[in-house]
Amino acid sequence: MAAPTLSAQKVLNQVHSDYTVAINAGNYHPFVWPYEVLGACLLIFYLLLPPTQSRAIHLARYPLFLLINYLSVKAIRECRSPAVTVGYGIGLLNAWTILWSATLIIFKDGRRDYKRIERQERDDIRAINDQDLVQNIQGETTALDGSTTDGLKSLHPVADVPKEPVEDGKKNPLIESSEIFAAQEPIPSDSQQTYVWQSLPGTFVHRLDFIIDLVTNFRAVRWTHQIPATFPPPPHIRDALTDPSPPASLPPHQYPTYRTLFASNLRSFILCSLSLDVLKYITSLDPYFLGQSKSSPCPFPAPRATRLVISVLFVYTSLLNIFLLAPLGLACALGPRVLGPHASTWLYPSYFGPLSQIHEKGLAGLWGGWWHQLFRYAFEAAGEFVGGTCLRLPKKSIPGGVVRVIMAFLCSGILHACASYTTLRPTHPIKGSFLFFAVQPIGIIGQRALSMWLRKEGYREAIPPWTRGIGNVVVVLAWCWSTGPLIADEFAATGIWLYEPLPVSLIKGLRGEGWWRWGGQWVRWYRCETWWRSGLVFLGG
């Protein structure tokens, strides 16, 4: 294989040089923490205000949202970083701050609409006279359409995960000694503890925990707005909730013990790390992944197909490796002794769904079942706000469904376009990242329309299920072949694949290129004329 004309280190050196020139010329300024995340901090401060019926506090969310928009857009326009991952993150996280703030304080009222499952002593519950909490105990929750409903009835999993058998007479010592919640069996009716839907708490410490969880728990596990791609609470919590129990048909949670949580995620983490090491070496052989043009010579056969497959695998393994740090670091390493109920195993379901979703549902299964659902609630909230609140289209109507799907992908396109825009490399945010996501509804709606036509004409029932499954896979592959280069070329152009995903590389070490891959100065203190704009600048990653 022919070696690339440029090495990754040379390209990174050029990025650092471009950064220095741009900063010295005054075209941009460094991304300084914590000043540049002031918008997210303001969102948290507002949500942290004590529970109140004040109309002024309620209306203050609108000028606050405008201020958050101003700060985030300003950071996207003016801030850059010499680190390719940080540069990409500047646009992504600031655009997400706008969308997430809109979700929590505009589309919904984060101080009134959200409730969380919490464990409480029965004596404490009887002593509470707060009307909101009494309503929680009675089981009232707010649905996306504004109606009052049982919060757990909407928690439907993407796929059933079999429950791991427990050998008779054996107990997990970690569970027995440390787990905050009971394991396996329901709490007896005479227990002094129960579970309630907790609204915004009155005490500051409790409210701080509540709001931090609300703002950082994007998939909303154990909240009334928990996304459907996750699993419901374990049976002993569902049975102990003081509101009506959910349907008995709901499956068990994914990881019934810490042993299963640790073993499953550690195995995935090791496989992902090994895969990343291989992928990093492969991409170093192709100038395309070093930020060069797609017309650059490719050392592999079938350049388009090979580069698409490598890009998908690299994105998937990179994201999964990061996602796995949460269950391994929080639930297993820190555990319930440090984090209390936040370390419970059922709060860490898998981020990606089964590949069978593609076989069963085609493009809709690709995006709504297999791919990670981290941003799903915000995307759906935006679609519901436009389709339901503004246009008043029923959710189950064809126009209403189309509007909601389009809005979800437009939001995703804007996030990724902003991320591409804030890198120092020459990119095409609109014609690349945004266009890729903007055209996805065409494929999804088109395939759904074809399926509905076949059903209406009576042809669908005549097609064997296995044939329909193969057809779904073929449609997905053809669609990705057609639209995939839009996002793959943009990822490569940003230089995102120049980052070192692992501190130690087995392949590079065995080839005599050095085992340790991380180095240099990652963080430094940036001093500005005003103290509040001084802070940390991230240089590596």
Coordinates of C-alpha atoms in Angstrom, one line a residue:
M1 CA 0.0 0.0 0.0
A2 CA 1.3 3.5 -0.8
A3 CA 1.9 5.7 2.1
P4 CA 0.0 8.9 2.4
T5 CA 1.8 12.1 1.2
L6 CA 1.2 13.7 4.6
S7 CA 1.4 12.2 8.1
A8 CA -1.2 12.9 10.7
Q9 CA 1.4 14.8 12.8
K10 CA 2.2 17.1 9.9
V11 CA -1.5 17.9 9.4
L12 CA -2.0 18.6 13.1
N13 CA 1.1 20.9 13.1
Q14 CA -0.5 22.8 10.2
V15 CA -3.8 23.1 12.2
H16 CA -1.9 24.5 15.2
S17 CA -0.1 26.9 12.9
D18 CA -3.4 28.1 11.4
Y19 CA -4.8 28.5 14.9
T20 CA -1.9 30.7 16.0
V21 CA -2.1 32.9 12.9
A22 CA -5.9 33.3 13.3
I23 CA -5.6 34.2 17.0
N24 CA -2.8 36.7 16.5
A25 CA -4.7 38.3 13.6
G26 CA -7.8 38.7 15.9
N27 CA -10.0 36.6 13.6
Y28 CA -10.9 34.3 16.4
H29 CA -10.3 34.0 20.1
P30 CA -9.6 30.8 22.2
F31 CA -12.4 28.7 23.6
V32 CA -12.0 29.5 27.3
W33 CA -13.6 27.4 30.0
P34 CA -15.8 28.3 31.9
Y35 CA -16.6 31.7 30.3
E36 CA -17.7 30.2 27.0
V37 CA -20.2 27.8 28.7
L38 CA -22.0 30.6 30.5
G39 CA -25.2 29.9 28.5
A40 CA -25.4 26.4 29.9
C41 CA -24.7 27.7 33.4
L42 CA -27.5 30.3 33.1
L43 CA -29.9 27.5 32.2
I44 CA -29.0 25.6 35.3
F45 CA -29.2 28.7 37.5
Y46 CA -32.7 29.5 36.3
L47 CA -33.9 25.9 36.8
L48 CA -32.4 25.9 40.3
L49 CA -34.6 28.7 41.5
P50 CA -36.9 27.6 44.4
P51 CA -40.4 26.3 43.4
T52 CA -42.7 29.3 43.0
Q53 CA -46.0 30.3 41.4
S54 CA -44.4 33.7 40.4
R55 CA -45.5 34.7 37.0
A56 CA -42.4 36.9 36.6
I57 CA -40.1 33.8 37.2
H58 CA -42.2 31.9 34.7
L59 CA -41.9 34.6 32.0
A60 CA -38.2 35.2 32.7
R61 CA -37.4 32.0 30.7
Y62 CA -38.1 33.9 27.4
P63 CA -35.4 36.6 27.7
L64 CA -33.1 34.0 29.3
F65 CA -33.5 31.9 26.2
L66 CA -32.6 34.8 24.0
L67 CA -29.5 35.5 26.1
I68 CA -28.4 31.8 25.9
N69 CA -28.9 32.0 22.1
Y70 CA -26.7 35.2 21.9
L71 CA -23.9 33.6 24.0
S72 CA -23.9 30.3 22.1
V73 CA -24.0 31.9 18.6
K74 CA -21.2 34.3 19.7
A75 CA -19.1 31.3 20.7
I76 CA -19.8 29.5 17.5
R77 CA -18.8 32.5 15.4
E78 CA -15.8 33.6 17.4
C79 CA -14.2 30.7 19.2
R80 CA -11.7 28.1 17.8
S81 CA -9.4 25.5 19.2
P82 CA -6.2 23.9 17.8
A83 CA -7.5 20.5 19.0
V84 CA -9.6 18.9 16.2
T85 CA -12.0 17.3 18.7
V86 CA -12.4 20.4 20.8
G87 CA -12.9 22.5 17.6
Y88 CA -15.7 20.1 16.5
G89 CA -17.2 20.2 20.0
I90 CA -17.4 24.0 20.1
G91 CA -20.0 24.1 17.4
L92 CA -21.8 20.9 18.5
L93 CA -22.1 21.7 22.2
N94 CA -23.1 25.3 21.7
A95 CA -25.8 24.4 19.1
W96 CA -26.9 21.6 21.5
T97 CA -27.1 24.2 24.4
I98 CA -29.6 26.2 22.3
L99 CA -31.7 23.2 21.4
W100 CA -31.6 21.7 24.9
S101 CA -32.5 25.1 26.5
A102 CA -35.4 25.4 24.1
T103 CA -36.5 22.0 25.1
L104 CA -36.4 22.6 28.8
I105 CA -37.7 26.1 29.1
I106 CA -39.5 26.9 25.8
F107 CA -41.1 23.8 24.4
K108 CA -41.7 22.6 28.0
D109 CA -41.4 24.2 31.4
G110 CA -38.5 22.5 33.1
R111 CA -39.5 23.8 36.5
R112 CA -43.0 22.3 36.3
D113 CA -43.4 19.6 33.7
Y114 CA -40.7 17.0 34.7
K115 CA -40.7 14.4 37.5
R116 CA -38.2 11.8 38.5
I117 CA -38.5 8.4 40.3
E118 CA -37.1 8.7 43.8
R119 CA -37.0 6.6 46.8
Q120 CA -38.6 8.0 50.0
E121 CA -39.5 6.9 53.5
R122 CA -43.2 6.4 54.0
D123 CA -43.1 8.4 57.2
D124 CA -41.6 11.3 55.2
I125 CA -44.2 11.1 52.6
R126 CA -47.0 11.3 55.2
A127 CA -45.4 14.4 56.7
I128 CA -45.3 16.3 53.4
N129 CA -48.1 18.7 52.7
D130 CA -46.7 20.1 49.5
Q131 CA -49.5 19.7 46.9
D132 CA -47.2 19.0 44.0
L133 CA -45.6 16.1 45.7
V134 CA -49.0 14.8 46.7
Q135 CA -49.9 14.8 43.1
N136 CA -46.7 12.9 42.4
I137 CA -47.7 10.2 44.9
Q138 CA -51.1 10.0 43.2
G139 CA -49.3 9.1 40.0
E140 CA -50.0 12.2 37.8
T141 CA -47.4 13.0 35.2
T142 CA -47.3 15.3 32.2
A143 CA -47.1 13.8 28.7
L144 CA -45.6 15.5 25.7
D145 CA -49.1 16.5 24.5
G146 CA -49.8 18.2 27.8
S147 CA -52.2 15.5 29.1
T148 CA -52.0 13.9 32.5
T149 CA -50.9 10.3 32.3
D150 CA -49.0 7.5 34.0
G151 CA -45.3 8.2 33.4
L152 CA -44.3 4.6 32.8
K153 CA -46.8 3.6 30.3
S154 CA -44.8 5.2 27.5
L155 CA -41.6 3.4 28.3
H156 CA -41.5 0.7 25.6
P157 CA -38.2 -1.0 24.7
V158 CA -36.8 -1.3 21.2
A159 CA -36.1 -5.0 21.7
D160 CA -36.5 -7.6 24.4
V161 CA -33.3 -8.4 26.3
P162 CA -33.3 -11.7 28.1
K163 CA -33.0 -11.6 31.8
E164 CA -29.8 -13.3 33.1
P165 CA -30.6 -16.3 35.2
V166 CA -29.5 -16.3 38.8
E167 CA -28.3 -19.5 40.4
D168 CA -30.2 -20.7 43.4
G169 CA -28.5 -20.0 46.7
K170 CA -26.1 -17.5 45.3
K171 CA -26.1 -13.7 45.7
N172 CA -24.0 -11.0 44.2
P173 CA -21.9 -9.7 47.1
L174 CA -21.6 -6.2 45.6
I175 CA -25.4 -6.0 45.3
E176 CA -25.9 -7.4 48.7
S177 CA -23.5 -4.9 50.4
S178 CA -23.8 -1.8 48.3
E179 CA -26.8 -1.5 46.0
I180 CA -29.2 1.3 47.0
F181 CA -32.2 -0.3 45.4
A182 CA -33.3 -3.9 46.2
A183 CA -32.2 -6.5 43.6
Q184 CA -34.5 -8.8 41.8
E185 CA -37.5 -9.0 44.1
P186 CA -40.2 -6.4 44.7
I187 CA -40.2 -4.4 48.0
P188 CA -42.6 -5.9 50.5
S189 CA -45.8 -4.0 51.1
D190 CA -44.9 -3.4 54.7
S191 CA -41.6 -1.8 53.9
Q192 CA -40.8 1.7 55.2
Q193 CA -39.6 2.8 51.8
T194 CA -41.5 3.4 48.6
Y195 CA -40.9 5.2 45.3
V196 CA -42.7 8.4 44.1
W197 CA -42.7 10.7 41.1
Q198 CA -40.8 13.7 42.5
S199 CA -41.3 17.1 41.1
L200 CA -39.0 20.1 41.6
P201 CA -37.9 19.8 45.3
G202 CA -38.0 22.5 47.9
T203 CA -34.6 22.1 49.5
F204 CA -31.6 23.4 47.7
V205 CA -29.3 20.3 48.0
H206 CA -32.1 18.1 46.8
R207 CA -33.0 20.5 44.0
L208 CA -29.4 20.8 42.9
D209 CA -29.2 17.0 42.4
F210 CA -32.6 17.0 40.7
I211 CA -31.7 19.8 38.2
I212 CA -28.2 18.5 37.4
D213 CA -29.7 15.1 36.6
L214 CA -32.4 16.8 34.5
V215 CA -29.9 18.8 32.4
T216 CA -27.3 16.1 31.9
N217 CA -29.6 13.0 31.5
F218 CA -30.4 13.4 27.8
R219 CA -32.1 10.1 27.5
A220 CA -34.1 10.8 30.7
V221 CA -33.8 7.4 32.2
R222 CA -36.1 7.3 35.3
W223 CA -37.9 10.5 34.3
T224 CA -41.4 11.0 33.0
H225 CA -40.0 11.9 29.6
Q226 CA -37.8 8.8 29.3
I227 CA -37.2 8.0 25.6
P228 CA -38.8 4.8 24.3
A229 CA -35.5 3.4 23.2
T230 CA -34.6 2.6 26.8
F231 CA -35.9 0.1 29.4
P232 CA -38.4 0.6 32.2
P233 CA -37.5 0.5 35.9
P234 CA -37.0 -3.0 37.4
P235 CA -40.1 -4.8 38.7
H236 CA -39.4 -4.0 42.4
I237 CA -39.4 -0.3 41.7
R238 CA -42.5 -0.4 39.4
D239 CA -44.3 -2.4 42.0
A240 CA -43.3 0.0 44.8
L241 CA -44.3 3.2 43.0
T242 CA -47.4 4.7 44.7
D243 CA -49.0 5.4 41.3
P244 CA -50.8 2.8 39.2
S245 CA -48.5 0.0 38.1
P246 CA -47.4 -0.2 34.4
P247 CA -48.5 -3.1 32.3
A248 CA -47.1 -6.4 33.4
S249 CA -45.9 -7.2 29.9
L250 CA -42.9 -4.8 30.2
P251 CA -39.6 -6.7 30.1
P252 CA -37.0 -6.7 32.9
H253 CA -34.3 -4.1 32.8
Q254 CA -31.2 -4.8 30.9
Y255 CA -28.6 -5.3 33.6
P256 CA -30.2 -7.0 36.7
T257 CA -26.9 -7.1 38.6
Y258 CA -23.6 -5.1 38.8
R259 CA -21.8 -8.3 37.6
T260 CA -23.8 -8.3 34.3
L261 CA -23.4 -4.6 33.9
F262 CA -19.6 -4.7 34.4
A263 CA -19.0 -7.8 32.4
S264 CA -21.0 -6.7 29.4
N265 CA -19.7 -3.1 29.2
L266 CA -16.1 -4.1 29.9
R267 CA -16.2 -6.7 27.1
S268 CA -17.6 -4.1 24.8
F269 CA -15.0 -1.5 25.9
I270 CA -12.1 -3.9 25.2
L271 CA -13.4 -4.9 21.8
C272 CA -14.0 -1.2 20.9
S273 CA -10.5 -0.2 22.0
L274 CA -8.9 -3.0 19.9
S275 CA -11.1 -2.0 16.9
L276 CA -10.2 1.7 17.3
D277 CA -6.5 0.8 17.3
V278 CA -7.0 -1.1 14.0
L279 CA -9.1 1.6 12.5
K280 CA -6.6 4.3 13.5
Y281 CA -3.8 2.4 11.7
I282 CA -6.0 1.8 8.6
T283 CA -6.9 5.5 8.4
S284 CA -3.3 6.5 8.7
L285 CA -2.7 4.8 5.3
D286 CA -5.2 6.8 3.4
P287 CA -4.7 10.6 2.8
Y288 CA -8.5 11.0 2.7
F289 CA -8.7 10.4 6.5
L290 CA -5.9 13.0 7.0
G291 CA -8.2 15.7 5.7
Q292 CA -7.2 15.5 2.0
S293 CA -9.6 15.6 -0.9
K294 CA -11.8 12.6 -1.7
S295 CA -10.1 12.5 -5.1
S296 CA -6.8 11.8 -3.4
P297 CA -5.3 8.3 -4.2
C298 CA -6.8 5.5 -2.1
P299 CA -4.6 2.5 -1.1
F300 CA -7.7 0.3 -0.9
P301 CA -9.9 -1.2 -3.6
A302 CA -13.4 0.3 -4.2
P303 CA -12.5 3.7 -2.6
R304 CA -16.1 4.9 -2.1
A305 CA -17.3 1.7 -0.4
T306 CA -14.2 1.2 1.6
R307 CA -14.1 4.8 2.9
L308 CA -17.8 4.7 3.8
V309 CA -17.5 1.5 5.7
I310 CA -14.4 2.7 7.6
S311 CA -16.1 6.0 8.4
V312 CA -19.2 4.3 9.8
L313 CA -17.1 1.9 11.9
F314 CA -14.9 4.7 13.2
V315 CA -17.9 6.9 14.2
Y316 CA -19.6 3.9 15.8
T317 CA -16.6 2.6 17.8
S318 CA -15.5 6.1 18.9
L319 CA -19.0 7.0 20.2
L320 CA -19.5 3.6 21.9
N321 CA -16.1 3.8 23.6
I322 CA -17.0 7.1 25.1
F323 CA -20.5 6.0 26.0
L324 CA -19.2 3.0 27.9
L325 CA -17.2 5.2 30.2
A326 CA -20.4 6.1 32.0
P327 CA -21.5 2.7 33.2
L328 CA -17.9 1.6 33.9
G329 CA -16.8 4.8 35.6
L330 CA -19.9 5.8 37.4
A331 CA -21.9 2.7 38.2
C332 CA -19.0 0.3 38.6
A333 CA -15.9 2.3 39.7
L334 CA -17.6 4.9 41.9
G335 CA -20.6 2.8 42.6
P336 CA -23.5 3.3 45.0
R337 CA -21.3 4.0 47.9
V338 CA -20.3 7.3 46.3
L339 CA -23.2 8.1 43.9
G340 CA -26.0 6.5 45.8
P341 CA -29.0 5.7 43.6
H342 CA -27.3 7.4 40.6
A343 CA -25.2 4.3 40.3
S344 CA -28.1 1.8 40.0
T345 CA -27.6 -0.6 37.1
W346 CA -30.9 0.1 35.4
L347 CA -29.9 3.7 34.8
Y348 CA -27.3 2.6 32.2
P349 CA -29.1 0.9 29.3
S350 CA -27.2 0.4 26.0
Y351 CA -26.9 3.4 23.8
F352 CA -27.2 1.5 20.5
G353 CA -30.0 -0.8 19.6
P354 CA -29.9 -4.2 17.8
L355 CA -29.0 -4.4 14.2
S356 CA -32.2 -6.4 13.7
Q357 CA -34.0 -3.0 13.7
I358 CA -32.6 -2.4 10.2
H359 CA -33.8 -5.7 9.0
E360 CA -37.3 -5.2 10.4
K361 CA -37.9 -1.5 9.7
G362 CA -35.4 -0.3 7.1
L363 CA -34.4 3.3 7.3
A364 CA -36.8 4.1 10.1
G365 CA -35.1 1.3 12.1
L366 CA -31.7 2.5 11.2
W367 CA -32.2 5.9 12.8
G368 CA -35.0 5.2 15.3
G369 CA -33.9 1.8 16.6
W370 CA -30.2 1.0 15.9
W371 CA -28.4 4.3 16.0
H372 CA -27.8 6.0 19.3
Q373 CA -30.8 8.0 20.7
L374 CA -28.8 10.5 22.8
F375 CA -30.5 13.5 21.3
R376 CA -33.9 11.9 20.6
Y377 CA -36.0 13.7 23.2
A378 CA -34.9 17.2 22.1
F379 CA -35.5 16.3 18.5
E380 CA -38.9 15.0 19.2
A381 CA -39.7 18.0 21.4
A382 CA -38.8 20.4 18.6
G383 CA -41.0 18.4 16.2
E384 CA -43.9 18.3 18.7
F385 CA -43.6 22.1 19.2
V386 CA -43.7 22.9 15.5
G387 CA -46.1 20.1 14.5
G388 CA -48.4 20.1 17.5
T389 CA -48.2 23.4 19.2
C390 CA -47.6 25.7 16.2
L391 CA -49.4 23.8 13.3
R392 CA -51.8 21.8 15.5
L393 CA -51.3 18.7 13.4
P394 CA -52.3 15.4 15.2
K395 CA -49.3 13.3 16.0
K396 CA -50.7 10.2 14.4
S397 CA -51.8 12.0 11.2
I398 CA -49.7 11.7 8.0
P399 CA -48.9 15.5 7.8
G400 CA -48.2 15.6 11.6
G401 CA -45.8 12.6 11.4
V402 CA -44.0 14.1 8.3
V403 CA -43.5 17.4 10.0
R404 CA -42.1 15.8 13.2
V405 CA -39.7 13.6 11.2
I406 CA -38.5 16.5 9.1
M407 CA -38.0 18.7 12.2
A408 CA -36.0 16.0 14.0
F409 CA -33.5 15.6 11.1
L410 CA -33.3 19.4 10.5
C411 CA -32.2 19.8 14.2
S412 CA -29.6 17.1 13.8
G413 CA -28.4 18.7 10.6
I414 CA -28.0 22.0 12.3
L415 CA -26.0 20.5 15.2
H416 CA -23.6 18.7 12.9
A417 CA -23.3 21.7 10.6
C418 CA -22.3 24.0 13.5
A419 CA -19.7 21.4 14.6
S420 CA -18.2 21.3 11.1
Y421 CA -18.2 25.2 11.0
T422 CA -16.1 25.6 14.1
T423 CA -13.2 23.5 12.9
L424 CA -10.2 25.2 11.4
R425 CA -10.1 23.0 8.3
P426 CA -11.9 24.0 5.1
T427 CA -15.3 22.4 5.2
H428 CA -18.8 22.7 3.7
P429 CA -21.2 22.6 6.7
I430 CA -24.4 23.3 4.6
K431 CA -23.6 21.2 1.5
G432 CA -22.1 18.4 3.7
S433 CA -23.3 17.7 7.2
F434 CA -26.6 19.6 7.1
L435 CA -27.6 18.3 3.7
F436 CA -27.0 14.7 4.7
F437 CA -29.4 14.9 7.6
A438 CA -31.9 17.1 5.7
V439 CA -32.4 14.5 3.0
Q440 CA -32.9 11.5 5.4
P441 CA -36.6 12.2 5.8
I442 CA -37.0 11.7 2.1
G443 CA -35.8 8.2 2.3
I444 CA -37.7 7.3 5.5
I445 CA -41.0 8.8 4.3
G446 CA -40.5 7.3 0.8
Q447 CA -39.9 3.8 2.2
R448 CA -42.9 4.2 4.5
A449 CA -45.1 5.4 1.7
L450 CA -44.1 2.4 -0.4
S451 CA -44.9 0.0 2.4
M452 CA -48.3 1.6 3.0
W453 CA -49.1 1.4 -0.8
L454 CA -48.1 -2.3 -0.9
R455 CA -50.3 -3.0 2.1
K456 CA -53.2 -1.0 0.7
E457 CA -53.0 -2.9 -2.6
G458 CA -52.7 -6.3 -0.9
Y459 CA -49.1 -7.0 -2.1
R460 CA -47.4 -6.8 1.2
E461 CA -49.0 -9.9 2.7
A462 CA -47.9 -11.9 -0.3
I463 CA -44.3 -11.1 0.3
P464 CA -42.6 -13.4 2.8
P465 CA -41.2 -11.7 5.9
W466 CA -37.6 -12.8 5.2
T467 CA -37.9 -11.2 1.7
R468 CA -39.2 -7.9 3.2
G469 CA -36.3 -8.0 5.6
I470 CA -33.8 -8.4 2.8
G471 CA -35.5 -5.6 1.0
N472 CA -35.2 -3.3 4.0
V473 CA -31.4 -4.0 4.2
V474 CA -31.0 -3.4 0.5
V475 CA -32.8 -0.1 0.7
V476 CA -30.7 1.0 3.7
L477 CA -27.4 0.0 1.9
A478 CA -28.5 1.8 -1.3
W479 CA -29.5 4.9 0.6
C480 CA -26.3 5.0 2.6
W481 CA -24.3 4.5 -0.6
S482 CA -26.1 7.5 -2.2
T483 CA -26.1 9.9 0.8
G484 CA -23.3 8.7 3.0
P485 CA -20.4 10.5 1.2
L486 CA -22.0 13.8 2.2
I487 CA -21.3 13.3 5.9
A488 CA -18.2 11.0 5.5
D489 CA -16.4 13.6 3.3
E490 CA -17.3 16.3 5.8
F491 CA -16.0 14.3 8.8
A492 CA -12.7 13.7 6.9
A493 CA -12.4 17.3 5.9
T494 CA -12.8 18.5 9.5
G495 CA -9.7 16.5 10.5
I496 CA -11.7 14.7 13.2
W497 CA -10.0 11.4 12.4
L498 CA -6.6 12.9 13.3
Y499 CA -7.3 12.5 17.0
E500 CA -5.7 9.8 19.0
P501 CA -8.5 7.7 20.5
L502 CA -6.3 5.6 22.8
P503 CA -3.3 6.4 25.1
V504 CA -1.6 3.1 24.1
S505 CA -1.5 1.5 20.6
L506 CA -0.6 -2.1 20.3
I507 CA -0.2 -1.9 16.5
K508 CA 2.0 1.2 16.6
G509 CA 4.0 -0.3 19.4
L510 CA 4.6 -3.6 17.6
R511 CA 5.6 -1.7 14.5
G512 CA 8.3 0.2 16.6
E513 CA 6.5 3.6 16.3
G514 CA 6.0 3.9 20.1
W515 CA 3.4 2.5 22.5
W516 CA 2.3 5.7 24.1
R517 CA 0.3 7.9 21.8
W518 CA -0.8 10.8 24.0
G519 CA 1.5 13.6 24.7
G520 CA 2.2 17.4 24.7
Q521 CA 0.3 20.1 26.5
W522 CA -3.4 19.5 26.7
V523 CA -4.5 22.4 28.9
R524 CA -3.1 25.8 29.8
W525 CA -4.3 28.8 31.6
Y526 CA -5.4 31.7 29.4
R527 CA -5.2 35.2 31.0
C528 CA -7.4 37.9 29.5
E529 CA -7.7 41.6 30.3
T530 CA -10.8 40.9 32.3
W531 CA -10.7 38.2 35.0
W532 CA -14.1 36.7 34.0
R533 CA -12.8 35.9 30.5
S534 CA -9.7 34.1 31.9
G535 CA -9.8 30.4 32.2
L536 CA -8.6 27.1 30.7
V537 CA -7.8 26.6 27.1
F538 CA -7.8 23.0 25.7
L539 CA -4.9 22.4 23.3
G540 CA -4.9 18.6 22.8
G541 CA -7.4 15.8 21.9

